[in-house]
Tab-separated table of C-alpha atoms in Angstrom:
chain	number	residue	atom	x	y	z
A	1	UNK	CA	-19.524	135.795	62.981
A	2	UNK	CA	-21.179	132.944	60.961
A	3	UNK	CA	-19.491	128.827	62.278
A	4	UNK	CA	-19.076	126.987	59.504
A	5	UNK	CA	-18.615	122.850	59.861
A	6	UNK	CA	-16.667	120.851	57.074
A	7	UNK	CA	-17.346	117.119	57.801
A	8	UNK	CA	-15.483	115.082	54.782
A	9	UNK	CA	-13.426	111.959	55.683
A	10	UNK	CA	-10.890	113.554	52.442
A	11	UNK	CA	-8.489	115.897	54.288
A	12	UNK	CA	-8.043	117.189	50.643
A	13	UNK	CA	-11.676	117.947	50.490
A	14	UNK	CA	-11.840	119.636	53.743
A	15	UNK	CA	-8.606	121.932	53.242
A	16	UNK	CA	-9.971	122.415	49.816
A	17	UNK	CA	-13.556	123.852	51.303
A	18	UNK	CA	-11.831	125.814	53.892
A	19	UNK	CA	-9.956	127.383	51.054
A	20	UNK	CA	-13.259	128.282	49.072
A	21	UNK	CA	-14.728	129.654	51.783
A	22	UNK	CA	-11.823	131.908	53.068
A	23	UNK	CA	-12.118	133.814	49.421
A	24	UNK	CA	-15.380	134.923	50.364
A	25	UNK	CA	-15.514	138.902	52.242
A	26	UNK	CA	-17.230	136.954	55.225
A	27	UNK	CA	-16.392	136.913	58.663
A	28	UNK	CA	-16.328	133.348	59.837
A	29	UNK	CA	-15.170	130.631	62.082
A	30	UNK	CA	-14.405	127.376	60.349
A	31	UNK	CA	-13.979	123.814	61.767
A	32	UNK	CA	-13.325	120.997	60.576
A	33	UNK	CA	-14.260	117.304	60.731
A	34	UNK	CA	-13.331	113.740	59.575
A	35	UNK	CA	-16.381	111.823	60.580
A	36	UNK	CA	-19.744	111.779	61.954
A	37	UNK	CA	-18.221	110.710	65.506
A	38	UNK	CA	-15.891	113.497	65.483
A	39	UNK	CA	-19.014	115.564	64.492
A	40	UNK	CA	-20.959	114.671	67.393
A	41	UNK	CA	-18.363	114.815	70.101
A	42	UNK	CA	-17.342	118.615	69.198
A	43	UNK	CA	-20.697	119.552	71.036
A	44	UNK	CA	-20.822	122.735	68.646
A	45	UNK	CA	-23.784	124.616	66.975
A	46	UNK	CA	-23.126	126.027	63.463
A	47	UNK	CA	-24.946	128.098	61.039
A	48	UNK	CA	-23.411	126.298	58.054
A	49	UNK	CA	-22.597	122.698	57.430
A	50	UNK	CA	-20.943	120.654	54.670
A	51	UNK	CA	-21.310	117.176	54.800
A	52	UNK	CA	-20.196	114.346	53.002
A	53	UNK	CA	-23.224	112.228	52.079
A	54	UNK	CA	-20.890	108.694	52.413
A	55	UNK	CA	-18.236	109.437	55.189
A	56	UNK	CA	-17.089	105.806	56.387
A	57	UNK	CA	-19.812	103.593	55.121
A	58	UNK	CA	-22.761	104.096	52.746
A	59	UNK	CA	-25.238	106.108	54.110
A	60	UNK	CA	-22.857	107.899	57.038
A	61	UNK	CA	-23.396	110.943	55.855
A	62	UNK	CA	-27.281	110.560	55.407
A	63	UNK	CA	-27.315	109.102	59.238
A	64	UNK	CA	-25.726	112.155	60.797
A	65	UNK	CA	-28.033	114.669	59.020
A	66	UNK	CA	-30.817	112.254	60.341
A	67	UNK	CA	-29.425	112.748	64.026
A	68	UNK	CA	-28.879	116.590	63.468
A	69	UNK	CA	-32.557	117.113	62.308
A	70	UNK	CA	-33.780	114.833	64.847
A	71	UNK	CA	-31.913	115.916	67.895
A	72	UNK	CA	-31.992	118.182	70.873
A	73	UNK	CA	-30.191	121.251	68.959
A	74	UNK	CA	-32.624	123.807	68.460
A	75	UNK	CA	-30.813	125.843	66.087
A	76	UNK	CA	-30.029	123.956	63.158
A	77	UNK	CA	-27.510	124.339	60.460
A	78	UNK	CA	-28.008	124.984	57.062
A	79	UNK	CA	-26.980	122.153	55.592
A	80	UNK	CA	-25.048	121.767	52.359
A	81	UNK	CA	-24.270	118.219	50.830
A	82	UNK	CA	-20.788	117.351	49.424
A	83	UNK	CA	-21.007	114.129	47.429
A	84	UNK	CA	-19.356	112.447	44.344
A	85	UNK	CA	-22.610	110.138	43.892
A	86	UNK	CA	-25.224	112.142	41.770
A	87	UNK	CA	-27.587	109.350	42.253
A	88	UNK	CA	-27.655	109.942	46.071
A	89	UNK	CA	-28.346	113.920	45.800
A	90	UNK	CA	-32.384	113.372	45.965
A	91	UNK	CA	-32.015	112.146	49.265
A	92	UNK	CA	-30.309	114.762	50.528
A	93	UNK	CA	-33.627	116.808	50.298
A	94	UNK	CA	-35.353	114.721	52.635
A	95	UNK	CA	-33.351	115.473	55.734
A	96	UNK	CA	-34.221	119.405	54.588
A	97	UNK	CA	-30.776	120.309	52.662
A	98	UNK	CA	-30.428	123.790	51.412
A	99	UNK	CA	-28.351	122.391	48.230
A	100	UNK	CA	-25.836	119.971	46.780
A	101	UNK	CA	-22.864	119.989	45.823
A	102	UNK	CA	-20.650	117.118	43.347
A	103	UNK	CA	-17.399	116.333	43.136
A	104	UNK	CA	-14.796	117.087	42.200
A	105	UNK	CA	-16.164	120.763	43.180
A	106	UNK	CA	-16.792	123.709	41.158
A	107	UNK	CA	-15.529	126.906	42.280
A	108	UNK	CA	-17.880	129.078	40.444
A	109	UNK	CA	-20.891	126.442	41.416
A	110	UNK	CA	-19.373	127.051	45.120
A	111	UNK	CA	-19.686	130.530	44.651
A	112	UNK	CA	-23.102	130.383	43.927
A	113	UNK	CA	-24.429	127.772	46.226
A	114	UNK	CA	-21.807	129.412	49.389
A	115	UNK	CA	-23.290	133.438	48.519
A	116	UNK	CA	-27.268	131.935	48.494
A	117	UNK	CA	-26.069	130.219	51.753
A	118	UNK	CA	-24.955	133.287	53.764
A	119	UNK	CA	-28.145	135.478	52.219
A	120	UNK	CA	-29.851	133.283	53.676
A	121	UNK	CA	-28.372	133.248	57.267
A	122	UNK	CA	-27.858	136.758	57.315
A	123	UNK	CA	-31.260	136.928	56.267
A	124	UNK	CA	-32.867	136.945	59.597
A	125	UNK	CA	-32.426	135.577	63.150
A	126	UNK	CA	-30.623	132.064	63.860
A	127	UNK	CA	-32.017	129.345	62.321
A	128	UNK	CA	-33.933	127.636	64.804
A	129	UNK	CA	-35.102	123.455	64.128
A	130	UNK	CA	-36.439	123.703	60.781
A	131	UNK	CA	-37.374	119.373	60.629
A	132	UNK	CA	-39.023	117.148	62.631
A	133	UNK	CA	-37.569	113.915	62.534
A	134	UNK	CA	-40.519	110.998	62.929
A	135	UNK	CA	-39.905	107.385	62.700
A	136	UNK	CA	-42.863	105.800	61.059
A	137	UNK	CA	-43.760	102.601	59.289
A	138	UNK	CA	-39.648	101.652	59.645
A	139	UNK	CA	-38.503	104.610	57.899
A	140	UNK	CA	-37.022	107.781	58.910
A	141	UNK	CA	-38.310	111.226	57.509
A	142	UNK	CA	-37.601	114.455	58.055
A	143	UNK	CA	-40.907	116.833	58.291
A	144	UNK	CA	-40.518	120.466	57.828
A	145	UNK	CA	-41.747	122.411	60.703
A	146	UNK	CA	-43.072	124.983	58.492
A	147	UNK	CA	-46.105	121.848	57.261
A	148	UNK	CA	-47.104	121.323	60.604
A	149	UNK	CA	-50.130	122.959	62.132
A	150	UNK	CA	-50.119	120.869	65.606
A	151	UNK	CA	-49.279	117.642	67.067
A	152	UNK	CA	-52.097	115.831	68.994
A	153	UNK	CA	-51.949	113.347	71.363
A	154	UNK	CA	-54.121	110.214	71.208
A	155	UNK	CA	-52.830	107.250	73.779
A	156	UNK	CA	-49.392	106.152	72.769
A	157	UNK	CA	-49.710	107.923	69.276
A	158	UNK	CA	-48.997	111.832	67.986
A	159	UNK	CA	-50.970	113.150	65.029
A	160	UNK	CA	-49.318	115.481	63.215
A	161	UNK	CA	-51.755	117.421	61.731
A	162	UNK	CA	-49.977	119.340	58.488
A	163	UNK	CA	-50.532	121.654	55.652
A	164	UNK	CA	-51.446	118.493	53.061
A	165	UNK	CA	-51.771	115.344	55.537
A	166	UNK	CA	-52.235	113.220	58.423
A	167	UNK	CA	-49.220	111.438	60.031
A	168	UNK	CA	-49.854	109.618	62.881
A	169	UNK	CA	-46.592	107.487	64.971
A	170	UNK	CA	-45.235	106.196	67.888
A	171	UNK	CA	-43.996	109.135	70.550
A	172	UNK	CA	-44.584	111.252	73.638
A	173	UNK	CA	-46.421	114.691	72.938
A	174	UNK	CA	-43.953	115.795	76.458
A	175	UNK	CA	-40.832	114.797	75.022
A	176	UNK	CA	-42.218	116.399	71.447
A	177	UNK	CA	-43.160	119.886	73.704
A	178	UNK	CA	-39.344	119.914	75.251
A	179	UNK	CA	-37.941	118.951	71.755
A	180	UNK	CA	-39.695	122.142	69.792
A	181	UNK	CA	-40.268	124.291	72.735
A	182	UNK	CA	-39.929	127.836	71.503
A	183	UNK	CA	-41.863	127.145	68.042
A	184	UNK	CA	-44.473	125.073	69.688
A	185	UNK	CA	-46.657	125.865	73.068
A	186	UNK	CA	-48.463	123.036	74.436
A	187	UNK	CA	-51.947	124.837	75.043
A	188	UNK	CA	-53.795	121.637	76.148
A	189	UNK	CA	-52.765	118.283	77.387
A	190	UNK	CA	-53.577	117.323	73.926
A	191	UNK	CA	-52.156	119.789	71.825
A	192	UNK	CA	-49.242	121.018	70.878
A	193	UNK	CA	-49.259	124.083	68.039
A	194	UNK	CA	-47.311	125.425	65.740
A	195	UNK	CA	-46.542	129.196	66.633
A	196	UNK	CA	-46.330	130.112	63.484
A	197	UNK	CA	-49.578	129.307	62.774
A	198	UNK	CA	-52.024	131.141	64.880
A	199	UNK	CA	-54.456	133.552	63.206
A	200	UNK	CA	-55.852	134.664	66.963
A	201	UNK	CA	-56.964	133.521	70.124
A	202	UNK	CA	-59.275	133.923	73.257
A	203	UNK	CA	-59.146	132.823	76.903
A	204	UNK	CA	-60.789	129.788	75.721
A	205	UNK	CA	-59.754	128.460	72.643
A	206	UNK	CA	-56.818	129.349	69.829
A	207	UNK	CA	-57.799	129.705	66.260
A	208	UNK	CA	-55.338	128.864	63.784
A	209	UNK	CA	-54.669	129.882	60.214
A	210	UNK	CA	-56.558	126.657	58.547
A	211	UNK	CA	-59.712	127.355	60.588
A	212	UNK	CA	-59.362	125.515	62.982
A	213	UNK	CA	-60.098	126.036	67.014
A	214	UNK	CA	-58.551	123.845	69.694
A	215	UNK	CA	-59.004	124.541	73.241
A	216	UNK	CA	-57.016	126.195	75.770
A	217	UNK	CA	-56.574	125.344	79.397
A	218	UNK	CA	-56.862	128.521	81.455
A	219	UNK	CA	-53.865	127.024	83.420
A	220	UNK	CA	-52.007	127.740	79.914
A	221	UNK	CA	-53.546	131.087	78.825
A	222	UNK	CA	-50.884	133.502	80.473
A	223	UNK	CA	-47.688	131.376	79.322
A	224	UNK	CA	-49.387	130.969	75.800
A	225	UNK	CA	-50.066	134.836	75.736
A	226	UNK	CA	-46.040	135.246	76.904
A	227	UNK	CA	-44.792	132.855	74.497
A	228	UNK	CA	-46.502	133.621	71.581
A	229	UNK	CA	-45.967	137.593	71.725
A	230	UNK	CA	-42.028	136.602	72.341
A	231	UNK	CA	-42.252	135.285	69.116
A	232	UNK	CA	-44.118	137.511	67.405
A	233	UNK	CA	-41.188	140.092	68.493
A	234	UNK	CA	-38.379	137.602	67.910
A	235	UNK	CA	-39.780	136.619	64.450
A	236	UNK	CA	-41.486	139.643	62.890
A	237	UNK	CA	-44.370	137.310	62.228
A	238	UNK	CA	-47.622	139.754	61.948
């Protein structure tokens, strides 16, 4: 059973979608929305979402995929963008959406975009959090998971230390463990790694697939070695 969200302040849209959708051979469970606040009060996890990118006001949209990416749901939808501004589809890519789609809608585009979509999702286990949301210099940006080799903590500040940069901001390497716990294991005080992401280890340090080797605290060593062969078996990583 794959949930699929419609969020669209156009009851036309939304009845429209849920019509495009139900002429697809694939078992589902659709629900529907009118707003971000409805959104966030229905409590549910989905595997599929369309979103309006301007519900209400300018920028709605674009604000609620912010708070998805960024909050404590650790499996994330795959997010689709509905949107009758073409100039506003690049952004959807920075909150990490799958695809677009414009106004007034295409069915055979729909076809295309909806079949890729359910590929993908059927493709392997639940999506887990696929962004990091980090608020830095006063913007908000969504960083793939899949860049980051670890977090470290220096004072007030997180590095994130990634596949092509450096990104240091404001936050709390605990609240960052508890946020991405399942991807990431805390193996020191002062780091925090990326699961995905370790070539091998030792009692003493981890070595990941860039090179490098961060220390391990021994009080760590037998919930790292739990953790990390959990998901080894829950990912098929090898």
């Amino acid at each position: 059973m794959i949930r699929i969200a419609i969020c669209d302040n156009e009851k036309d849209t939304r009845v429209y979608l849920s019509e495009l959708v139900r002429k697809h051979p694939v078992e589902c469970e659709i629900t529907e929305y009118g707003s971000s606040k409805e959104y966030l009060s229905g409590h549910g996890e989905f595997d599929l979402l369309f979103l309006e990118m301007r519900l209400e006001i300018p920028g709605d949209g674009m604000e609620l995929a912010m708070k998805i990416r960024g909050g404590e749901w650790k499996q994330q939808p795959l997010l689709i963008f509905v949107t009758s501004y073409e100039k506003y589809v690049y952004d959807a890519f920075d909150v990490g959406a799958f695809q677009y789609l414009l106004k007034p809608i295409n069915e055979r585009k729909f076809a295309e975009v909806f079949q890729r979509a359910i590929q993908q999702i059927l493709s392997g286990p639940r999506r887990m959090k696929q962004s990091l949301m980090v608020q830095n210099a006063g913007f908000s940006k969504a960083i793939p998971l899949e860049r980051i080799y670890y977090a470290e903590s220096q004072g007030h500040k997180v590095i994130l230390h990634m596949t092509d940069q450096r990104l240091e901001y404001y936050a709390k390497i605990g609240m960052l463990e508890e946020e991405l716990s399942g991807q990431f294991f805390r193996i020191h005080k002062g780091y925090l790694i990326n699961l995905s992401f370790v070539e091998g280890y030792s009692k003493t340090a981890v070595t990941l697939t860039n090179g490098e080797r961060l220390l391990i605290s021994r009080y760590k060593y037998a919930d790292f070695v739990k953790t990390y062969l959990a998901y080894v078996e829950r990912t098929g990583l090898s």
